[in-house]
Coordinates of C-alpha atoms and ligand atoms in Angstrom, one line a residue:
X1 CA 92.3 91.7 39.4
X2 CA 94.7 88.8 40.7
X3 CA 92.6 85.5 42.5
X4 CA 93.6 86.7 46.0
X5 CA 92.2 90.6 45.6
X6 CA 89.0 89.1 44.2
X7 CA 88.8 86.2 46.8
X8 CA 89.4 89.1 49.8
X9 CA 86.8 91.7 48.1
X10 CA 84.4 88.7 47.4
X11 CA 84.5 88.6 51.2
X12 CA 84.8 92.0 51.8
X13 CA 81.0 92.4 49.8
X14 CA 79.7 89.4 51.9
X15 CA 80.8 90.9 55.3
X16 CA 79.7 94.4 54.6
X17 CA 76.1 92.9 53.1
X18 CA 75.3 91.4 56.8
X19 CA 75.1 94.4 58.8
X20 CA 74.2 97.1 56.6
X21 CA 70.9 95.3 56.2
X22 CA 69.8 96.7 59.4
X23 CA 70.8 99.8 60.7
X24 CA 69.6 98.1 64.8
X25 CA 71.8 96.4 65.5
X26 CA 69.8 94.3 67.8
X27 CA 67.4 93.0 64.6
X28 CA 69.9 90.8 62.9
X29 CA 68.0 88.0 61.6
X30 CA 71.3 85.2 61.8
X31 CA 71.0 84.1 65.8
X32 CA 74.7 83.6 65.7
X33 CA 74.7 87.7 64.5
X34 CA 72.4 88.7 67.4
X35 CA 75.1 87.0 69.8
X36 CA 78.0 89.0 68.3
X37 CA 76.2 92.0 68.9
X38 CA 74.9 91.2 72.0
X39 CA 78.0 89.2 73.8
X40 CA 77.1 87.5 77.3
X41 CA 77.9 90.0 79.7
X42 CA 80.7 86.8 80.1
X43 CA 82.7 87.1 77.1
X44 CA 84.2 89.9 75.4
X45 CA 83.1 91.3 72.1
X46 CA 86.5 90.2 70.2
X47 CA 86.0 86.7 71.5
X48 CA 83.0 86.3 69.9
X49 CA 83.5 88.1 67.0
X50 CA 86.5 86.0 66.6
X51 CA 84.1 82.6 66.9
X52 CA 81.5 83.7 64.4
X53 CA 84.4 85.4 62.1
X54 CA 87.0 82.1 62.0
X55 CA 83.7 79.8 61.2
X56 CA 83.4 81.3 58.2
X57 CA 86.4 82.8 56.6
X58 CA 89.9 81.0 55.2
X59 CA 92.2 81.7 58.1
X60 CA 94.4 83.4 55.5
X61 CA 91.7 86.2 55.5
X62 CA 91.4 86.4 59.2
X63 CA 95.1 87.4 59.6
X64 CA 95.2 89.9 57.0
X65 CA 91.9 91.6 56.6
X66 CA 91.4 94.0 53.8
X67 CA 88.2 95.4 54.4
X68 CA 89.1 98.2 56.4
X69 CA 87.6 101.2 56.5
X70 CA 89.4 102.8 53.0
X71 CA 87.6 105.6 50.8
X72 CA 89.4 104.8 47.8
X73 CA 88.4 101.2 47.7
X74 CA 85.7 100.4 44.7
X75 CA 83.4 98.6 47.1
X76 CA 83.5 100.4 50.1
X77 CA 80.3 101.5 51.7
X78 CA 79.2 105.2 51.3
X79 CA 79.1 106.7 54.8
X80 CA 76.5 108.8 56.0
X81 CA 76.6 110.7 59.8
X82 CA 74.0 107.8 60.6
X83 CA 76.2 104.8 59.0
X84 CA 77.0 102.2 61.9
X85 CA 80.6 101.4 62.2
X86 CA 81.0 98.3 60.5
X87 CA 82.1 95.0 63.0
X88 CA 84.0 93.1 60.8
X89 CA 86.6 96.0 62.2
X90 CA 87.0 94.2 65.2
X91 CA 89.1 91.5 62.9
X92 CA 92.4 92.5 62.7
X93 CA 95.3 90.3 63.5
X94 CA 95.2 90.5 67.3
X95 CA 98.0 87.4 67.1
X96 CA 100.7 88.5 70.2
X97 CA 104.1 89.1 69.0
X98 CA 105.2 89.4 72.2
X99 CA 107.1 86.7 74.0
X100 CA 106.2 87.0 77.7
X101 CA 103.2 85.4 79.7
X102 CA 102.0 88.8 80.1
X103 CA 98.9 91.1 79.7
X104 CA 98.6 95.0 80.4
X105 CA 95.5 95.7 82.8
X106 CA 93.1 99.0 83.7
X107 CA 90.6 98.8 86.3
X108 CA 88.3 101.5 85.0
X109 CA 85.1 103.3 85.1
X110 CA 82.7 103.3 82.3
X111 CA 82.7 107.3 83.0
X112 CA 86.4 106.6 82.1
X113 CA 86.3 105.8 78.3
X114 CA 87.9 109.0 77.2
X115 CA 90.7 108.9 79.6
X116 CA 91.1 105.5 78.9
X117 CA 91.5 105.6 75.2
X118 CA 94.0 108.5 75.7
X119 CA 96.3 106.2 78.2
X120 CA 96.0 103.3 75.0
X121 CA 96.7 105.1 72.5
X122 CA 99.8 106.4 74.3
X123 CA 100.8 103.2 75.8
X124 CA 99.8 101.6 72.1
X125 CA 101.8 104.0 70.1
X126 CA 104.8 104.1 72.4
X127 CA 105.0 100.3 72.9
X128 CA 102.5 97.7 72.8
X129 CA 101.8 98.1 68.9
X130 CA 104.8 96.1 68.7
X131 CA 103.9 93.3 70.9
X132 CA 100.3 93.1 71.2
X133 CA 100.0 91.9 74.9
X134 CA 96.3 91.4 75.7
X135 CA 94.5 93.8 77.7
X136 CA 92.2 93.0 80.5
X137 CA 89.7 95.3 81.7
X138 CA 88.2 94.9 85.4
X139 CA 85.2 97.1 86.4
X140 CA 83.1 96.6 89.7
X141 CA 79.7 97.2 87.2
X142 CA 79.2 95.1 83.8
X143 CA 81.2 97.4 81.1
X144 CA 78.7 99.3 78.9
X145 CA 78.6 98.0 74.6
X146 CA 80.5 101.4 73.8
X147 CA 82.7 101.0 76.0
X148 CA 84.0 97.5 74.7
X149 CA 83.3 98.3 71.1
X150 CA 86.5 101.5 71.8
X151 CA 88.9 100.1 73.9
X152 CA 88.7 96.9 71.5
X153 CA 89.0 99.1 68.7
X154 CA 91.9 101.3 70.2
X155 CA 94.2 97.8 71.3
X156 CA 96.2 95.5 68.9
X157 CA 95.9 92.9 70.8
X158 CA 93.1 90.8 72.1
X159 CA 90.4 92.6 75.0
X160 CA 88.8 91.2 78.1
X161 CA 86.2 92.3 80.0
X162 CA 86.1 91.4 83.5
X163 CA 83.5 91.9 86.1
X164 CA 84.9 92.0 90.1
X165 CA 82.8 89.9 91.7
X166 CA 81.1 91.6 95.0
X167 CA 83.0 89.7 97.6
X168 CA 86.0 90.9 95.9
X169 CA 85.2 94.9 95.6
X170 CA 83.5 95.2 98.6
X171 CA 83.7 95.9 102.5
X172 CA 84.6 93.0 104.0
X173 CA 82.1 91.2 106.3
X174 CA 84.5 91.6 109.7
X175 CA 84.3 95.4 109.4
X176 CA 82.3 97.3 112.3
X177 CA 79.8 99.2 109.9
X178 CA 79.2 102.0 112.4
X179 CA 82.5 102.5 113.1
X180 CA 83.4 103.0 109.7
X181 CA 80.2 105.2 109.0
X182 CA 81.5 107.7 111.3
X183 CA 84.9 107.9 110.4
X184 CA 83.9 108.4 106.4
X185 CA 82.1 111.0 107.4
X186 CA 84.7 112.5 109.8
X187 CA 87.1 112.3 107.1
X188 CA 86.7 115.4 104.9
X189 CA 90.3 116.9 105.5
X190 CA 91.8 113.5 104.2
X191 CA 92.3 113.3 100.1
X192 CA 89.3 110.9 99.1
X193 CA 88.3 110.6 102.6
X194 CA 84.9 110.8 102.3
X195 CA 84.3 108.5 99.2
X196 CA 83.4 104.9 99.7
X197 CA 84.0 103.8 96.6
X198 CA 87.4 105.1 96.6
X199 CA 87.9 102.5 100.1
X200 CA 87.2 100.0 97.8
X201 CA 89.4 100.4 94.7
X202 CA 92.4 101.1 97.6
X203 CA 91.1 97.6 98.8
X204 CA 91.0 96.1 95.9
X205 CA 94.3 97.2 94.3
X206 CA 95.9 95.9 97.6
X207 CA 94.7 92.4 97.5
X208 CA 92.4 91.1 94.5
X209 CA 93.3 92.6 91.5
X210 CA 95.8 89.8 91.1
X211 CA 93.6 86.9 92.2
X212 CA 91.1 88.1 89.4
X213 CA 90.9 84.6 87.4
X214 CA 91.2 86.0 83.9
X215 CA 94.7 87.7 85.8
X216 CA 95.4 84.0 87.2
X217 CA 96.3 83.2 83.1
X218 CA 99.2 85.3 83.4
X219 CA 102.6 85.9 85.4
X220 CA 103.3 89.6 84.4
X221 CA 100.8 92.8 84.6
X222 CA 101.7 96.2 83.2
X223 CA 99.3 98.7 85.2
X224 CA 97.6 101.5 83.2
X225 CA 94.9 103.9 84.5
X226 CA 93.3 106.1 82.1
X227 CA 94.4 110.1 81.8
X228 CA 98.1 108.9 81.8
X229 CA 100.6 109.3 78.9
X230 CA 103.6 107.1 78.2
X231 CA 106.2 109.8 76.8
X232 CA 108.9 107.9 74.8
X233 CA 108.9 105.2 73.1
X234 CA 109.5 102.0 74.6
X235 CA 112.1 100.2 72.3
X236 CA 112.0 96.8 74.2
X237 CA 110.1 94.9 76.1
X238 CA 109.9 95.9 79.8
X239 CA 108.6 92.4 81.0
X240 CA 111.7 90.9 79.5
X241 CA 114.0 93.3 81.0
X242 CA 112.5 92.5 84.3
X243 CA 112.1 88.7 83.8
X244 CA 116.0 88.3 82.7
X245 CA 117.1 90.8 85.3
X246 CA 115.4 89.0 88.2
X247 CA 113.2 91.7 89.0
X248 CA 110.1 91.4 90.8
X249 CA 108.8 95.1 90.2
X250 CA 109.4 97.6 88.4
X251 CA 108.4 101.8 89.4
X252 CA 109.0 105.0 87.8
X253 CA 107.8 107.6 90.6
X254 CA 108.4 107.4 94.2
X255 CA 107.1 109.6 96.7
X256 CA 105.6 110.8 100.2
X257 CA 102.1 109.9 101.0
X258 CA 100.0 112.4 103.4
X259 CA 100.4 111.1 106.6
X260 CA 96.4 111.8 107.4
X261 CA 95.4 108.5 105.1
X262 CA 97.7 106.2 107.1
X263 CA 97.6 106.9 111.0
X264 CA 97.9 103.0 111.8
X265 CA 99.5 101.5 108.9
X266 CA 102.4 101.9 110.0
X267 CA 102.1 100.4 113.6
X268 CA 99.9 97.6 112.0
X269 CA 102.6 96.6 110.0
X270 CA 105.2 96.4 112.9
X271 CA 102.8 93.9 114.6
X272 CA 102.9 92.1 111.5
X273 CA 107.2 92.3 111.5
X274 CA 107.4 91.1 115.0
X275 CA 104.2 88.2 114.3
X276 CA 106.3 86.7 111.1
X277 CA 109.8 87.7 110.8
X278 CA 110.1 84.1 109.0
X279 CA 108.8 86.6 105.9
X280 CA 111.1 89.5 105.7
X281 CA 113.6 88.9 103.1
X282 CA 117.0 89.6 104.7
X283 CA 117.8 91.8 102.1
X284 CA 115.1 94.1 102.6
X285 CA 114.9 97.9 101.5
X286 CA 113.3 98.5 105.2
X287 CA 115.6 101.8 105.3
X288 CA 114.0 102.9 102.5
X289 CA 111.0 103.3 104.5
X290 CA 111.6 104.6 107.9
X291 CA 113.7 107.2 108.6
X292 CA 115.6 108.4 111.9
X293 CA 116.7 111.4 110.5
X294 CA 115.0 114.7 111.7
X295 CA 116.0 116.2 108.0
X296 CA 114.3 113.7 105.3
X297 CA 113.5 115.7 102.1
X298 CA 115.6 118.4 101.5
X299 CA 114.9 120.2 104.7
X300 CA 111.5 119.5 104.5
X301 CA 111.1 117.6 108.6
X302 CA 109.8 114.2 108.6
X303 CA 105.6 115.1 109.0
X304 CA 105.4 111.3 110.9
X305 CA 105.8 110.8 114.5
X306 CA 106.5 107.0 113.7
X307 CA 109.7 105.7 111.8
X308 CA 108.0 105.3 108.2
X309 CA 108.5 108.1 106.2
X310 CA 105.8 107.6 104.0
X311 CA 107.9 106.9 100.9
X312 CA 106.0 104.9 98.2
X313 CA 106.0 103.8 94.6
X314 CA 103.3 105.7 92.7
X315 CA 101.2 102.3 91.9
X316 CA 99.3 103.6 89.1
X317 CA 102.6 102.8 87.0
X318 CA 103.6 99.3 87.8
X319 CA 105.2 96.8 85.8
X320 CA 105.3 93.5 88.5
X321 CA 105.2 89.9 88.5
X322 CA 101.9 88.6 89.7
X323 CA 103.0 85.7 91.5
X324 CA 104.6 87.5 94.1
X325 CA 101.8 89.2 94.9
X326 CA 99.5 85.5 94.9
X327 CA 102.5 84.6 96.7
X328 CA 102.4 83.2 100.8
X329 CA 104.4 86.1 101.9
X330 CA 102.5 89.1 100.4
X331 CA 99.2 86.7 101.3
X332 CA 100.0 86.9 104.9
X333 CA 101.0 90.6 104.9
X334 CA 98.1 91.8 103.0
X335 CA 95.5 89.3 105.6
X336 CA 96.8 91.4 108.5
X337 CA 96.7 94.5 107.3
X338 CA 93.0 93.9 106.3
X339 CA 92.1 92.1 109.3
X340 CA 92.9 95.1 111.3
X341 CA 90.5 97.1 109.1
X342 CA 92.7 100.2 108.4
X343 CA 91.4 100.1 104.6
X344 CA 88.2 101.0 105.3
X345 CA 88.8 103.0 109.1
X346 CA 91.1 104.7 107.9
X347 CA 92.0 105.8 103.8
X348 CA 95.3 103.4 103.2
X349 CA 96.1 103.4 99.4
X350 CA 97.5 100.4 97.6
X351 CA 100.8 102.8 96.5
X352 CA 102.0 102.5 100.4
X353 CA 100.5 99.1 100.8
X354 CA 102.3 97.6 97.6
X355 CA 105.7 99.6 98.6
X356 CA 106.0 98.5 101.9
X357 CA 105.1 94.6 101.3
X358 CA 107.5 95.1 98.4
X359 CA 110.5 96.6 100.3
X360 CA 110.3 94.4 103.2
X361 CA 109.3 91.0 102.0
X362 CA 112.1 90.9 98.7
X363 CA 115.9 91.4 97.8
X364 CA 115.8 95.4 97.5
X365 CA 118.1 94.6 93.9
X366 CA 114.5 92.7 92.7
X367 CA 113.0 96.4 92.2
X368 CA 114.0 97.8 89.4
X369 CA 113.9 101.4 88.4
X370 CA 112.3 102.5 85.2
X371 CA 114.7 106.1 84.4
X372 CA 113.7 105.8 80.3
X373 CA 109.9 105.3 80.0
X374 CA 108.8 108.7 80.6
X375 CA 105.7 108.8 82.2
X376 CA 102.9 111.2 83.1
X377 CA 99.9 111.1 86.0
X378 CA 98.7 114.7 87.1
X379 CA 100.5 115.6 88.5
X380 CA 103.7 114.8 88.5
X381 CA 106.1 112.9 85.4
X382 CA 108.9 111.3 85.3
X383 CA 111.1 111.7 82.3
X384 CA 115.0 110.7 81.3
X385 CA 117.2 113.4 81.2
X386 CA 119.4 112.6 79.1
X387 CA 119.5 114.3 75.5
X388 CA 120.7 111.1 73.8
X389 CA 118.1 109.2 75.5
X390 CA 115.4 112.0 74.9
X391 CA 116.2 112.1 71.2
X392 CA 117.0 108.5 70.7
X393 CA 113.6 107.4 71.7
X394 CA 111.6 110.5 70.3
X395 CA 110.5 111.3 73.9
X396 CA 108.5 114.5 74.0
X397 CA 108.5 115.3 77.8
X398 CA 105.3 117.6 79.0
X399 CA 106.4 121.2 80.2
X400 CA 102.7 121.7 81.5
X401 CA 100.2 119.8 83.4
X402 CA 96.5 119.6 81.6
X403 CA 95.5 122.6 83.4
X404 CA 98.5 124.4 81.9
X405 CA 100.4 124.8 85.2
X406 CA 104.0 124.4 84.7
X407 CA 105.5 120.8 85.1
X408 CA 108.8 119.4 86.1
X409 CA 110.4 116.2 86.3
X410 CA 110.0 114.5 90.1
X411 CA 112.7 112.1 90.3
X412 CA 115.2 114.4 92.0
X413 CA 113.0 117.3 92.6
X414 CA 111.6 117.6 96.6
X415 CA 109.8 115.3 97.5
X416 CA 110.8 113.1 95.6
X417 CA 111.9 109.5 97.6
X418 CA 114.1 108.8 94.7
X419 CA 117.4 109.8 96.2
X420 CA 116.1 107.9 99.0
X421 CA 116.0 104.5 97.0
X422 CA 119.5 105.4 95.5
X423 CA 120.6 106.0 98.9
X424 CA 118.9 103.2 100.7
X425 CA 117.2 101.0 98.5
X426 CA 118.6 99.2 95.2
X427 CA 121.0 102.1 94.8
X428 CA 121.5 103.6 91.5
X429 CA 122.5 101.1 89.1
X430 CA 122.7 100.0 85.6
X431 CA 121.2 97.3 83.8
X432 CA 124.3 97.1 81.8
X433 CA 126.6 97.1 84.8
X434 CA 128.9 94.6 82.7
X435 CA 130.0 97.0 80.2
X436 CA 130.4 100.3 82.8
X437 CA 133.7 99.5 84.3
X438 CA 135.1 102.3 85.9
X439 CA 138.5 102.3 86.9
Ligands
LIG1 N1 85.6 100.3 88.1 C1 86.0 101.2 89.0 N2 87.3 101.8 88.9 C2 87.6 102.7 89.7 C3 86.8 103.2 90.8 N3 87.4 104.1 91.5 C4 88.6 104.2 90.9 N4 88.8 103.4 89.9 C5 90.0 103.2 89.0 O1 91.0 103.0 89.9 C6 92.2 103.7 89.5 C7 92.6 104.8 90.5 O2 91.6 105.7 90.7 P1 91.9 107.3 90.5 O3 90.5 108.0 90.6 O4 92.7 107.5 89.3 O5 92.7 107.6 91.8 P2 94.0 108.3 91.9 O6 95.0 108.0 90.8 O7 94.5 108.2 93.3 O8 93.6 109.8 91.8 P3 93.5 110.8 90.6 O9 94.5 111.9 91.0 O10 92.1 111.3 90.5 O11 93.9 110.1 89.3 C8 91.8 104.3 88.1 O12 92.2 103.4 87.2 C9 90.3 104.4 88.2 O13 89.8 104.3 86.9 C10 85.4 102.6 90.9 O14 84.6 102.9 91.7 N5 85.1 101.6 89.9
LIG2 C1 66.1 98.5 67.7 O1 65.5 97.3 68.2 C2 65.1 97.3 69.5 C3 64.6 95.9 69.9 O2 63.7 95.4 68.9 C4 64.1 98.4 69.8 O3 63.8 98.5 71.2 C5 64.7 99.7 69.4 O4 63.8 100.8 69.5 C6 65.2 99.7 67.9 N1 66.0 100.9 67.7 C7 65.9 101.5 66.5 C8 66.7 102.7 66.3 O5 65.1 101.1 65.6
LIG3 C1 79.2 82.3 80.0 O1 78.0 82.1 80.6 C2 77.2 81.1 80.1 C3 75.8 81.1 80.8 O2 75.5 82.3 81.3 C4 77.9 79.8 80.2 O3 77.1 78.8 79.6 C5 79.3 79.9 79.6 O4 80.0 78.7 79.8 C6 80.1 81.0 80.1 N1 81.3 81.2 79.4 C7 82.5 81.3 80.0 C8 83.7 81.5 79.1 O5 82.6 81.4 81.2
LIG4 C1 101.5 82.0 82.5 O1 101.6 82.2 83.9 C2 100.5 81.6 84.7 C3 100.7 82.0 86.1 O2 102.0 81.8 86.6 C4 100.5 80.1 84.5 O3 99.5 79.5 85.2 C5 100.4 79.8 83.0 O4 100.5 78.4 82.8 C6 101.4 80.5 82.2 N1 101.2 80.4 80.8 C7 102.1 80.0 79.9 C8 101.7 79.9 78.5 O5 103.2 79.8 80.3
LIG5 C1 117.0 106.9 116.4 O1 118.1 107.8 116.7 C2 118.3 108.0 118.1 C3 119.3 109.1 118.3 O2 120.4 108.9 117.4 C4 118.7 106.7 118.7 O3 118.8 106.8 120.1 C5 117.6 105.6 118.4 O4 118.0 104.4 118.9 C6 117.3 105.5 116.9 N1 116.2 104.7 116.7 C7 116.1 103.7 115.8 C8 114.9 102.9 115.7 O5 117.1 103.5 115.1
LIG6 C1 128.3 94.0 76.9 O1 129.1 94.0 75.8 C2 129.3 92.8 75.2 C3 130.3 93.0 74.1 O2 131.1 94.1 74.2 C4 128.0 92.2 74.7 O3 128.2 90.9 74.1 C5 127.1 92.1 75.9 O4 125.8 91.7 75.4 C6 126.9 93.4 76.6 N1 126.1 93.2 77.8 C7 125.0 93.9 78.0 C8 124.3 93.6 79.2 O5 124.7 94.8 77.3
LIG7 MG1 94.7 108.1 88.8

């Protein structure tokens, strides 16, 4: 047995000693132990794991544990249905290998876990093992133990666990409670209509998830929501293709929203055009959104009797810088739109929110595109259809929805709005443009 091995296992038997001496956790009799196991609802478990962990151990054992989890190893615990998962789990080398000030984020439920563990082991396998960018997770109620322990478990690199405060996930103080009363409940024909909470996380995906001060640490967010699967791998790192193309944002899915959820957006958002025209970039993607055509999707008529067309990015993909969301253009866009209370009169989602700040207040050529992630949210998916591409990144593009109804690609498929940001928007370009020269 050389030094090192019996160094690591001498470890190995101390760490695995501590908890199996109790099978409660909560009993530990080491106060430092009881802290681990029992975080302040403040910090995350892999913070303090990491703490008690790095007090005690050479740093060459912290970033290269060898006590996992192995059946063949001579001193691994016997496991019984009733054995606790053992902490000292928690310790692998969260170090991130990627280079960009950036951190992937999921606002979730704790009702969520499954779906959320399905979207990181997707996004995990497909990309981030690679990088390790920090997740941070935000939740309007305190995440539950179980639900840290997995998603910790599940990431590579380092977990947070935020709580919104109230101000931040609830109804704002300036809106007329009876009014909205009655129009929640007058709003069963609208998707979501009738659920408050769902007012809120449109609210709150609009304007605070980016002033959330763990998110003020970072300049890039990669948007996951659980139940979505990434579908090829990645093969580079979409931050830096946005950061050294000059993009701003970066979508994957665009399409119309139902008209019903919006009734005033629109109209609200033209008193905030005329009110500061100092803000709109002048070269907006405004004809992305509104249309003066009578035949908008494929023959399909234009539902709206106003000019947008209700074209958005599907916001549950996004890969964006944050600052120009903290920014004093989006700032004064999102203030009027919530001073005229249409997120909680009416349903407005972020997706249109997001998409029409985006298209009106940067350079359309800042939006980028993403043709060769392959992405699914029931239910729609957008893959590359290319066979080189397909083979060359392993993709494995979904043929059916989870309910097993057949499932095509929506980029060019009605209703899509992609043709329309081809069209109208950045056009259809190429990252490479350099090297495609055609004469
Ligand atoms: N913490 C928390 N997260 C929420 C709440 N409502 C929605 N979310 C999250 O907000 C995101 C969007 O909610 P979804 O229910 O997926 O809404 P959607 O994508 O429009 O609709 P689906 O078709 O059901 O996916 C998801 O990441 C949810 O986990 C809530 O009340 N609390
Ligand atoms: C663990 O300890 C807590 C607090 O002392 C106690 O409430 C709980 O019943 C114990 N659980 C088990 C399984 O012993
Ligand atoms: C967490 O909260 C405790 C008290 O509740 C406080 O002393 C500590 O500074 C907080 N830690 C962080 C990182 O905010
Ligand atoms: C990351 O970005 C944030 C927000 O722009 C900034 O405050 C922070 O200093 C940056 N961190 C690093 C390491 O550059
Ligand atoms: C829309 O089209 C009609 C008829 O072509 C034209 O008169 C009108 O000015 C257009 N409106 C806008 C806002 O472009
Ligand atoms: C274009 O090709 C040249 C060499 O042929 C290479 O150096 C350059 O990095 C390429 N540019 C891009 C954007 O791929
Ligand atoms: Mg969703």
């Amino acid at each position: 047995m050389g030094y090192l091995t019996f160094i690591s296992v001498a470890i190995l038997a101390i760490i695995l000693s501590i908890p199996t001496q109790s099978s409660n956790r909560s009993k530990f009799n080491d106060a430092s132990l009881n802290s681990i196991l029992k975080p302040a609802s403040n910090t995350s478990t892999w913070e303090n794991l990491h703490l008690w962990i790095s007090s005690r151990l050479p740093s060459k054992e912290v970033s290269n544990p060898s006590f996992l989890y192995n059946p063949g190893h001579k001193n691994q615990q016997k496991l019984s249905s009733s054995s606790f998962y053992d902490e000292a789990q928690f310790l692998k080398d969260r170090e991130q290998i990627g280079k960009e000030n950036a951190t992937i984020v999921m606002l979730v439920r704790n009702s969520e876990l499954k779906g959320a563990l399905q979207s990181m082991r997707s996004l995990e396998d497909r990309f981030n093992k690679d990088y390790k960018y920090p997740w941070v997770f935000l939740n309007d109620v305190p995440f539950e133990q179980n639900f840290i322990d997995q998603t910790t478990m599940m990431a590579s690199g380092k977990t947070y666990y935020e709580l919104i405060p109230k101000e931040d996930w609830e109804m704002p103080p300036h809106i007329d409670k009876e009014k909205f009363e009655y129009n929640l409940m007058n709003s069963w024909d609208v998707i979501y209509g009738p659920s408050r909470s769902y007012r809120n996380m449109c609210h709150f995906n609009s304007g605070y998830f980016y002033r959330q001060k763990r998110l003020l640490n970072f300049e890039w967010y990669f948007r996951v929501e659980p139940d979505v699967e990434y579908m090829c791998d990645f093969q580079y790192d979409p931050f830096t293709v946005l950061r050294e193309n000059k993009k701003v944002y970066g979508f994957v899915l665009a399409l119309p929203d139902y008209e019903n959820t919006i009734p005033t957006l629109w109209p609200t958002v033209e008193e905030f055009i005329r009110k500061y025209p100092q803000y709109l970039h002048p070269n907006n993607a405004y004809d992305f959104l509104t249309t003066n055509e009578t035949d908008v999707f494929f023959g399909v008529e234009n539902p709206t009797n106003h000019l947008y067309n209700m074209c958005h990015f599907w916001s549950n993909f996004e890969i964006a810088n944050l600052n120009f969301f903290r920014g004093e253009a989006y700032g004064a866009y999102f203030d009027h739109l919530d001073k005229s209370g249409g997120f909680y009169y009416e349903r407005w989602g972020d997706a249109p929110v997001h998409t029409i700040g985006l298209a009106l207040l940067l350079d359309r050529d800042e939006i980028h595109h993403f043709e060769d992630i392959g992405y699914y949210h029931a239910p729609y998916m957008g893959c590359p259809t290319s066979e080189d591409v397909l083979m060359a990144k392993r993709c494995i593009c979904r043929d059916k929805a989870f309910d097993g109804e057949p499932l095509k690609g929506m980029e060019v498929r009605p209703p899509s709005c992609l043709p329309r940001w081809w069209r109208y928007g950045s056009g259809k370009t190429f990252l490479n443009d350099a090297n495609y020269t055609f004469r």
